[in-house]
Short mmCIF file of C-alpha atoms in Angstrom, two decimals:
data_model
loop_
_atom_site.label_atom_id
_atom_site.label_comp_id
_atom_site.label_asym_id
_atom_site.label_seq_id
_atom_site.Cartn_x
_atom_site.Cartn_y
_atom_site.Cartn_z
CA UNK G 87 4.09 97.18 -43.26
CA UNK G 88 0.52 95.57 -43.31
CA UNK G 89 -0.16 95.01 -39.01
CA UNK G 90 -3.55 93.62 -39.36
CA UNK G 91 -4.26 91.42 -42.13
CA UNK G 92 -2.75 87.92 -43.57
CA UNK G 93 -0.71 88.62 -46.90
CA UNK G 94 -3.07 89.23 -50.10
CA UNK G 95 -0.71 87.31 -52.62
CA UNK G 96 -1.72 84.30 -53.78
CA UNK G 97 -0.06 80.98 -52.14
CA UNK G 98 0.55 77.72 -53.41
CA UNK G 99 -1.76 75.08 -51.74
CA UNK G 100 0.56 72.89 -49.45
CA UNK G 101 -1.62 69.78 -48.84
CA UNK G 102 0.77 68.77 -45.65
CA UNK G 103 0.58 72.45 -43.79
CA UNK G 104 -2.48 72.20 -41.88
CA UNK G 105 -5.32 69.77 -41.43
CA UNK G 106 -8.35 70.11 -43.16
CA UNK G 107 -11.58 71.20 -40.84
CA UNK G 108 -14.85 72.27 -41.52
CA UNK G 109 -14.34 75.79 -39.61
CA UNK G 110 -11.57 78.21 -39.91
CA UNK G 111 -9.45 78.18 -36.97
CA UNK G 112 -9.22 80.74 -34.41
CA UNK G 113 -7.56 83.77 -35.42
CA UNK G 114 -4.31 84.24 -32.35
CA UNK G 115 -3.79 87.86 -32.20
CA UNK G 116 -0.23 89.09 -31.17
CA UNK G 117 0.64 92.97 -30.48
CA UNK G 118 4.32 94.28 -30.81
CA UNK G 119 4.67 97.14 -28.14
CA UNK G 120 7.59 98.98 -30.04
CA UNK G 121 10.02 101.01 -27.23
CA UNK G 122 11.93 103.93 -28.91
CA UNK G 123 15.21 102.61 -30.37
CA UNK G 124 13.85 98.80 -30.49
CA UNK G 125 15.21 96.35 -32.88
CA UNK G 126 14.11 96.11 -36.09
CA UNK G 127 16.00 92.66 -36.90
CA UNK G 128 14.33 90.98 -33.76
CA UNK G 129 10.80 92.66 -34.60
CA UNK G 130 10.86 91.55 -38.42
CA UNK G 131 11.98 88.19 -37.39
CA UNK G 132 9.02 87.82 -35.11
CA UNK G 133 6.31 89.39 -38.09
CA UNK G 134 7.41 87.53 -40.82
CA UNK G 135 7.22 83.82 -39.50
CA UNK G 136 3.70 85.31 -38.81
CA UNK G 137 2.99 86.37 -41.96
CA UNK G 138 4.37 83.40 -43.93
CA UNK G 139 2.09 81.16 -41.85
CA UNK G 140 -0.45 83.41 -43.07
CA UNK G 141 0.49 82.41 -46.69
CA UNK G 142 1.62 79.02 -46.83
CA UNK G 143 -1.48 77.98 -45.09
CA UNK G 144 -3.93 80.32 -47.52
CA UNK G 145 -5.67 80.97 -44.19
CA UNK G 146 -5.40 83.88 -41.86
CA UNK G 147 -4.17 82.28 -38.89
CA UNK G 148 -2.63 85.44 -37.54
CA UNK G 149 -3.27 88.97 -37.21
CA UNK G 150 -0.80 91.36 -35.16
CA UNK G 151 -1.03 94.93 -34.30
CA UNK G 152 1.93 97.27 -34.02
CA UNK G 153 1.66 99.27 -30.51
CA UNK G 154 3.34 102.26 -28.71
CA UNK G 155 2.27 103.54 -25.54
CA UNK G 156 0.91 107.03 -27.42
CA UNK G 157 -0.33 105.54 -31.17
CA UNK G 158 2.94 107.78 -32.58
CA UNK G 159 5.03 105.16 -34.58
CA UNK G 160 8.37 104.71 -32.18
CA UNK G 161 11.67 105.14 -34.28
CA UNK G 162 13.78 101.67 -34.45
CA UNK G 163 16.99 101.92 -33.27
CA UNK G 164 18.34 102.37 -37.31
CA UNK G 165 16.25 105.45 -37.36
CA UNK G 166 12.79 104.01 -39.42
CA UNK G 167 9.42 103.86 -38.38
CA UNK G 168 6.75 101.15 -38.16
CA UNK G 169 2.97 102.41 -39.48
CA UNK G 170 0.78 101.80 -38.95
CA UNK G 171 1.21 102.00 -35.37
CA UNK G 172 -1.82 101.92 -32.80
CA UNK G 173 -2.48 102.70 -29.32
CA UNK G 174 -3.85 99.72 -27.46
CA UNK G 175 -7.17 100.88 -26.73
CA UNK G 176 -7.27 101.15 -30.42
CA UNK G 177 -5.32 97.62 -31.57
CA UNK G 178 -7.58 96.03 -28.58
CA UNK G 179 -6.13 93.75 -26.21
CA UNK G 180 -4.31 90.90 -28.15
CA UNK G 181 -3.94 87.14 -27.12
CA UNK G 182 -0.01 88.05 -26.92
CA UNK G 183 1.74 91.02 -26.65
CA UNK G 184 5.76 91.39 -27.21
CA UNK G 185 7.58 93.92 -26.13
CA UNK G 186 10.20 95.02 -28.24
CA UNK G 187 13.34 96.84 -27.05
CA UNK G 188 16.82 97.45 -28.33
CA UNK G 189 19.11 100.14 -27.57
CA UNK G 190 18.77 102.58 -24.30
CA UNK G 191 16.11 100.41 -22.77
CA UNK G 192 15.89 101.73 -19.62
CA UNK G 193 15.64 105.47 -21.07
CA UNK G 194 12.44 103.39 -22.70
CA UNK G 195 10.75 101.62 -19.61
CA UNK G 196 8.70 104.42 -17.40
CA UNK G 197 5.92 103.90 -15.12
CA UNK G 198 3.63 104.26 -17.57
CA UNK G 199 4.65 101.18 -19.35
CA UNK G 200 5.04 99.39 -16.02
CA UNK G 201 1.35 100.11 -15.56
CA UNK G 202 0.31 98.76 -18.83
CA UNK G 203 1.97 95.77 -18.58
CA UNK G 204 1.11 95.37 -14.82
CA UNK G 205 -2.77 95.52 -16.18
CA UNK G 206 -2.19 93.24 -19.20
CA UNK G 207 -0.36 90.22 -16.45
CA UNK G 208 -3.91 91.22 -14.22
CA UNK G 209 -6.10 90.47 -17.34
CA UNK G 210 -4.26 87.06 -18.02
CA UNK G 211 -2.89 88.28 -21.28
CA UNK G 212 0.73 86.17 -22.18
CA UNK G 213 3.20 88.65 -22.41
CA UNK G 214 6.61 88.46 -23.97
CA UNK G 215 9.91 90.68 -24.20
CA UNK G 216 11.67 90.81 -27.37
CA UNK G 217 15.91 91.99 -27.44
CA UNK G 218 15.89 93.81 -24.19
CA UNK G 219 12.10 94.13 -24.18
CA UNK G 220 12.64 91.33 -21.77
CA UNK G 221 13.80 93.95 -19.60
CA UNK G 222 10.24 95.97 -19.27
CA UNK G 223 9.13 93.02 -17.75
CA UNK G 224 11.41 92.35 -15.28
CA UNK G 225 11.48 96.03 -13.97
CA UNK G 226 8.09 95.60 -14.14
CA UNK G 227 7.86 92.65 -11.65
CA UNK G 228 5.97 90.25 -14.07
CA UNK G 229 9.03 88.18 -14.22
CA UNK G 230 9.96 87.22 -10.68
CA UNK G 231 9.89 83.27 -10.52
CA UNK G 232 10.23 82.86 -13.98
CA UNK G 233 13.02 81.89 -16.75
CA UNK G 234 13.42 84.55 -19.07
CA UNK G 235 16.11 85.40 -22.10
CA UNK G 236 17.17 88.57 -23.02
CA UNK G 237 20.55 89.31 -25.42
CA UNK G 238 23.58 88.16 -23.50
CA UNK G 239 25.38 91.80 -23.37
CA UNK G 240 22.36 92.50 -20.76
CA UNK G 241 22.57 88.83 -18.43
CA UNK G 242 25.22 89.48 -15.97
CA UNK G 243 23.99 92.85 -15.07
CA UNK G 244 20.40 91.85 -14.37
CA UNK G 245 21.33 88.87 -12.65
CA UNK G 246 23.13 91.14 -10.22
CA UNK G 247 20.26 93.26 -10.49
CA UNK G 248 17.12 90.88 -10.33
CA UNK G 249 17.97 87.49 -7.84
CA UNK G 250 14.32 86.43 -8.15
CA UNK G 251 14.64 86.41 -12.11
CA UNK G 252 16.03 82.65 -13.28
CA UNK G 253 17.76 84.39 -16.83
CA UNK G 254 18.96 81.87 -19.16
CA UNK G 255 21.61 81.85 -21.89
CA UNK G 256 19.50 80.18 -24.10
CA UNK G 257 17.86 81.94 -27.43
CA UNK G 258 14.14 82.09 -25.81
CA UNK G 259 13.16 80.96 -22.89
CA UNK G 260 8.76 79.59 -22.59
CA UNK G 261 7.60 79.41 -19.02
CA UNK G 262 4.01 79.32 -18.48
CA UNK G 263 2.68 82.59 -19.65
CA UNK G 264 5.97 84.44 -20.11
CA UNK G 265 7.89 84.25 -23.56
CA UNK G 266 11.22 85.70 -23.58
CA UNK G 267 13.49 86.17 -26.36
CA UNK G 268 17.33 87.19 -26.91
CA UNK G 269 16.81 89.41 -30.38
CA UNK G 270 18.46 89.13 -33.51
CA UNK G 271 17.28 86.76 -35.34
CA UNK G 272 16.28 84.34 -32.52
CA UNK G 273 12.54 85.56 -32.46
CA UNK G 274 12.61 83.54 -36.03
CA UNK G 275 13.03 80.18 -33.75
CA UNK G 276 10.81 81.21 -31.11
CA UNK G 277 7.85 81.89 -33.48
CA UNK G 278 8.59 78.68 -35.27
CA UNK G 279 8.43 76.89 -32.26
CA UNK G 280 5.19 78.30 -31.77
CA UNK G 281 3.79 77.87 -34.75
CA UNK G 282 5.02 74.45 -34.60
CA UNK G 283 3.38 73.47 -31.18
CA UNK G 284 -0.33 75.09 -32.70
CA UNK G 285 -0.61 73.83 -36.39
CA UNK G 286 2.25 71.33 -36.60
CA UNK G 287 6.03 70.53 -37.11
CA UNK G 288 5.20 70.75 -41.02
CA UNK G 289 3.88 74.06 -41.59
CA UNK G 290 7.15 75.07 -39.23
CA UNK G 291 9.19 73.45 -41.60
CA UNK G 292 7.56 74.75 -44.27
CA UNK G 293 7.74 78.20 -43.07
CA UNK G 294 11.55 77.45 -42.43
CA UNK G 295 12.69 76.48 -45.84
CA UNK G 296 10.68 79.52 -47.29
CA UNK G 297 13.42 81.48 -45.45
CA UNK G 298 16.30 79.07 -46.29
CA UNK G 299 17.40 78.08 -42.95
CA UNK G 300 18.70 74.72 -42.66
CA UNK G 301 17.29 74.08 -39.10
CA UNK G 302 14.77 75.41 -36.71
CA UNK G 303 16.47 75.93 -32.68
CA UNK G 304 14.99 75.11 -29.74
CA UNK G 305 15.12 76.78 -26.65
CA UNK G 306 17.75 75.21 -25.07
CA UNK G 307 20.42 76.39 -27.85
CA UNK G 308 22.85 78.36 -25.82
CA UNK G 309 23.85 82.09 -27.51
CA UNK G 310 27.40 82.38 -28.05
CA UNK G 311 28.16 84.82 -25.52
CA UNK G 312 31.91 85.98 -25.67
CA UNK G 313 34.13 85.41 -22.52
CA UNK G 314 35.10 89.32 -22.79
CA UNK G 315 31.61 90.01 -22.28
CA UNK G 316 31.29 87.50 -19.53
CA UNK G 317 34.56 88.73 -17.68
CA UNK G 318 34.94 92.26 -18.66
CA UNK G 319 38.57 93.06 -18.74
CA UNK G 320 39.55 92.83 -15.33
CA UNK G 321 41.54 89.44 -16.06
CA UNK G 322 43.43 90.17 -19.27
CA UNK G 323 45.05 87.14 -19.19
CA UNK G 324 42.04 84.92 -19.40
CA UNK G 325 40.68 86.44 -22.12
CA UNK G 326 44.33 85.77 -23.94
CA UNK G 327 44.03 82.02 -22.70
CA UNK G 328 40.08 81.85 -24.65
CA UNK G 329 41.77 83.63 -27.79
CA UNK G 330 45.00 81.02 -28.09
CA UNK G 331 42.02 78.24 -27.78
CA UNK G 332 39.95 80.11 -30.39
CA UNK G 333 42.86 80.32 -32.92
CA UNK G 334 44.18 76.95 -32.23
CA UNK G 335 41.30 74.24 -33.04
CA UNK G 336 42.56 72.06 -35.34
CA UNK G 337 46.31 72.16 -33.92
CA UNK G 338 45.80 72.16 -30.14
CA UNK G 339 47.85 73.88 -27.94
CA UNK G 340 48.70 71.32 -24.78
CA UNK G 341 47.57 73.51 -21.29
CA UNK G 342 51.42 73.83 -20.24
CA UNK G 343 51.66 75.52 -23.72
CA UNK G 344 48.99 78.10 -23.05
CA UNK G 345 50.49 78.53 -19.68
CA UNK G 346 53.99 79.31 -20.71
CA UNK G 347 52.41 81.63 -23.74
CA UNK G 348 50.21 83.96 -21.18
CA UNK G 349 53.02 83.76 -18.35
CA UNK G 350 50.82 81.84 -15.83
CA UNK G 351 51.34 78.60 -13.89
CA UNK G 352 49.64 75.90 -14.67
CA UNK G 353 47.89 76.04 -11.02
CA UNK G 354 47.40 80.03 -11.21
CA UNK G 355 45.55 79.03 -15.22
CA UNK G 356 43.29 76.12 -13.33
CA UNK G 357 42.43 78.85 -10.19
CA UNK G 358 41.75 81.46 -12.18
CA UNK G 359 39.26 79.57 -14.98
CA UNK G 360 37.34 77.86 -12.07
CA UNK G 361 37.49 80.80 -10.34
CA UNK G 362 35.64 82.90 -13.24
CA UNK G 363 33.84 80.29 -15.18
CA UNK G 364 33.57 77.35 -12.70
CA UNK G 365 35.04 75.00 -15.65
CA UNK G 366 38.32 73.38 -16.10
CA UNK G 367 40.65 75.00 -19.21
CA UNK G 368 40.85 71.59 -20.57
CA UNK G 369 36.61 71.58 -20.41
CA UNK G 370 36.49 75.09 -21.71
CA UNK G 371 38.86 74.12 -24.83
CA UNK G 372 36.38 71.06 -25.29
CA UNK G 373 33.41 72.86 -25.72
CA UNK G 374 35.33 75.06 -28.04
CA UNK G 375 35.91 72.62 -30.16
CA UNK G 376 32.97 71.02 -29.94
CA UNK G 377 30.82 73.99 -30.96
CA UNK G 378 33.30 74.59 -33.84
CA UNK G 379 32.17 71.03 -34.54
CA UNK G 380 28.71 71.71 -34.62
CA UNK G 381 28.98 74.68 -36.67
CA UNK G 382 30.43 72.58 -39.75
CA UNK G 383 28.09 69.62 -39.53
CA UNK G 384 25.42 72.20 -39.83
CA UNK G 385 26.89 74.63 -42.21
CA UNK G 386 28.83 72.53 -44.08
CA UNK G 387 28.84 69.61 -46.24
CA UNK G 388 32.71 68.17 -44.95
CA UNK G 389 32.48 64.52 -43.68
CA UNK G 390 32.44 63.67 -40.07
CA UNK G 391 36.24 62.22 -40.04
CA UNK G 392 36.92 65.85 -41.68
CA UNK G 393 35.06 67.37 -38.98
CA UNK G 394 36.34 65.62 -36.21
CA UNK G 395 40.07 66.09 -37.54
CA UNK G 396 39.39 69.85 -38.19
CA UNK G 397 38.86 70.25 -34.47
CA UNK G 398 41.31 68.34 -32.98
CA UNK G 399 40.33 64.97 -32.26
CA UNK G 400 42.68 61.94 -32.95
CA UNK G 401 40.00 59.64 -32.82
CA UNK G 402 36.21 59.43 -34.51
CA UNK G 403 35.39 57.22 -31.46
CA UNK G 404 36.61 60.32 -28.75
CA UNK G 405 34.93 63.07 -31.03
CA UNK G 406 31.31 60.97 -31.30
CA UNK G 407 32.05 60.29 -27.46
CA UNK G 408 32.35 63.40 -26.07
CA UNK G 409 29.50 65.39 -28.61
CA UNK G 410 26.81 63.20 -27.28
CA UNK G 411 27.54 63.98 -23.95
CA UNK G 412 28.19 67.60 -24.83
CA UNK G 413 24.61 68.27 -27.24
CA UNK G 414 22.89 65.05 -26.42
CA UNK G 415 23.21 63.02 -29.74
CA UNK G 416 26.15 61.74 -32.34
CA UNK G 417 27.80 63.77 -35.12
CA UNK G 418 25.67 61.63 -37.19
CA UNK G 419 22.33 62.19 -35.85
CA UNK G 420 23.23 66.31 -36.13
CA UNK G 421 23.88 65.87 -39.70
CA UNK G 422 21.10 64.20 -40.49
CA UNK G 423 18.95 67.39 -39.12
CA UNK G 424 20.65 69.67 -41.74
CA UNK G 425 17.80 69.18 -44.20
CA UNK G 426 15.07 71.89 -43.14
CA UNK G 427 12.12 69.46 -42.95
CA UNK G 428 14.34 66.77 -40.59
CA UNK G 429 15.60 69.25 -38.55
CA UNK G 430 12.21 70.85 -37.59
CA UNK G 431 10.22 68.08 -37.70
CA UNK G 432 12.79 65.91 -35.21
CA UNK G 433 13.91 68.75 -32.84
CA UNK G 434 10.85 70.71 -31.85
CA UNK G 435 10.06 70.49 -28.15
CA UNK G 436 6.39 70.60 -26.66
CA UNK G 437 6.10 73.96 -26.10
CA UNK G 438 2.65 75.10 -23.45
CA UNK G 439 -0.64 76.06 -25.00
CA UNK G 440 -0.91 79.42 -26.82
CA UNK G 441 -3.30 81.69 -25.07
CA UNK G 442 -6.96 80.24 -24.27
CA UNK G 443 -9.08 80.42 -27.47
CA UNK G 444 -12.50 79.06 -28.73
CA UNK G 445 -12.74 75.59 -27.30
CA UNK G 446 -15.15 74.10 -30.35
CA UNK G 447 -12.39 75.27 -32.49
CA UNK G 448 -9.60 74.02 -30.83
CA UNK G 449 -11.09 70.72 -30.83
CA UNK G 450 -12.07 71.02 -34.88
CA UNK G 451 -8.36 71.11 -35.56
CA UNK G 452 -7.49 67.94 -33.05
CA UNK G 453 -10.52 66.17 -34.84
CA UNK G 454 -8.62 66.96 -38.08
CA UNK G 455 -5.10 65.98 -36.86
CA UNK G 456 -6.58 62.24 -36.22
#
């Protein structure tokens, strides 16, 4: 995989991806530091948004370097290797580095890595944890005050684990100079979002059709973490209560139902869920079927009145109602984002300033945005 230079083949000229100037801009440098066992879905996610700025644009507005704490390429967690792969004295130090984790990540975190990364936070340089890479950082100590995401099968355990760390369930998480990430293929949305807040919504967008996704995430857009995961199995009977809800979105099952099928009172099923998830059962099936909602207006093409019966509402009025206050606009304002250039271009939040970089050229592109 080419680490240091913007792709070679040619690129069609987009007029729209990023202003004209009379200098090139500055080049943002970001380093992967690949842990042994790290994901290669989240890492590739991260490169490639890179590297299809790169091309759309026809400029090199990224360069990244592949890193490992000897120079030896670290094996991903499906067994391949990433070359070439440099020390950091050799890659030099990089506007942003990422750390990228996966499997076994705290066989992969040593004091030699804390050190590294201890020196990088000295020397101002934004850091970032990709997948459980995330978790370098916090057992570093670079992460105390701060929000940070990491995959949701690692959360409850580090919260336990790390008070002073605010985690969030969302994809990524941007605080100050910190950029977290949950892995998979969220990295795509963080990088977008980046990209985005540098050069503009449209070379996002751009960038986002190129891979065919119909909409760009922000931050705030909560994983889907599993209430097995959330609970363990110590309540069995909870976890049957979320899989009768699951399987029964469309036809709804009243609550005395659900009691009666899990052998529970109605008053032990409303201790127990606000016990464990501080939420009502009726509130829980709600958002249920509200993110089933939001998965067909997205994926799909089936109306909103086939939508809203398809989840369980008897009304269109009750299912607009209670998705605005649940994701913050109406069924028809989601739809209308399906289309890759509406979506990015309407739901991209101001995200803080990449890394400081040549002031005169900074300024060159705002001069060319006007």
């Amino acid at each position: 995989m080419s680490s240091q230079q913007a792709a070679s083949k040619p690129a069609p000229q987009s007029a729209s991806a990023l202003p004209q100037t009379s200098a090139p801009a500055p080049v943002v440098h970001f380093g992967f530091l690949t842990l042994p066992n790290f994901s290669m879905i989240a890492f590739a996610s991260a490169i490639e948004v890179l590297r299809m700025a790169n091309y759309i644009s026809r400029q090199t507005l990224y360069r990244w370097s592949v890193i490992s704490i000897d120079g030896s390429p670290a094996l991903a967690s499906n067994g391949l290797p990433i070359t070439p792969t440099l020390t950091l004295e050799q890659a030099g130090t990089p506007d942003i580095l990422f750390v990228c984790g996966g499997v076994k990540i705290h066989e992969a975190v040593n004091d030699k890595l804390n050190t590294m990364l201890t020196q990088l936070a000295r020397r101002n340089v934004m850091l970032g944890g990709i997948c459980t890479g995330s978790y370098a950082l916090v057992k570093a100590g670079l992460m105390n005050g701060y929000q940070c995401a990491i995959h949701w099968e690692n959360i409850s355990a580090l919260r336990e684990e790390f008070p002073r760390v605010l985690f969030t369930e969302g994809l990524f998480a941007v605080d100050r100079d910190r950029l977290t990430c949950s892995g998979g293929t969220a990295p795509i949305d963080l990088m977008l979002n980046l990209t985005a807040n540098r050069y503009g919504k449209t070379l996002a967008a751009e960038i986002s059709e190129q891979f065919i996704l119909e909409r760009i995430r922000d931050g705030a857009y909560q994983q889907h973490i599993p209430i097995a995961a959330r609970l363990g199995f110590s309540r069995k009977e909870l976890i049957e209560v979320a899989r009768l809800m699951e399987t029964h979105i469309e036809e709804t099952l009243s609550f005395e139902e659900i009691a009666r099928l899990v052998g529970l009172s109605q008053r032990q099923l409303q201790r127990m869920f606000k016990y464990y998830l501080d939420v009502t059962p009726t509130h829980y099936y709600l958002q249920l079927r509200l993110r089933r909602a939001r998965e067909l207006l997205l994926q799909t093409t089936m109306s909103i009145m086939s939508v809203t019966v398809a989840c369980g509402f008897q009304s269109s009025c009750h299912f607009s109602k209670a998705y605005r206050n649940q994701f913050g606009r109406s069924p028809s304002s989601e739809r209308h984002l399906r289309h890759p250039y509406l979506s990015a271009v309407d739901e991209l939040s101001p995200l803080p300033p990449m890394p400081s970089l040549p002031l005169a050229a900074d300024e060159l592109l705002d001069a060319g945005r006007q």
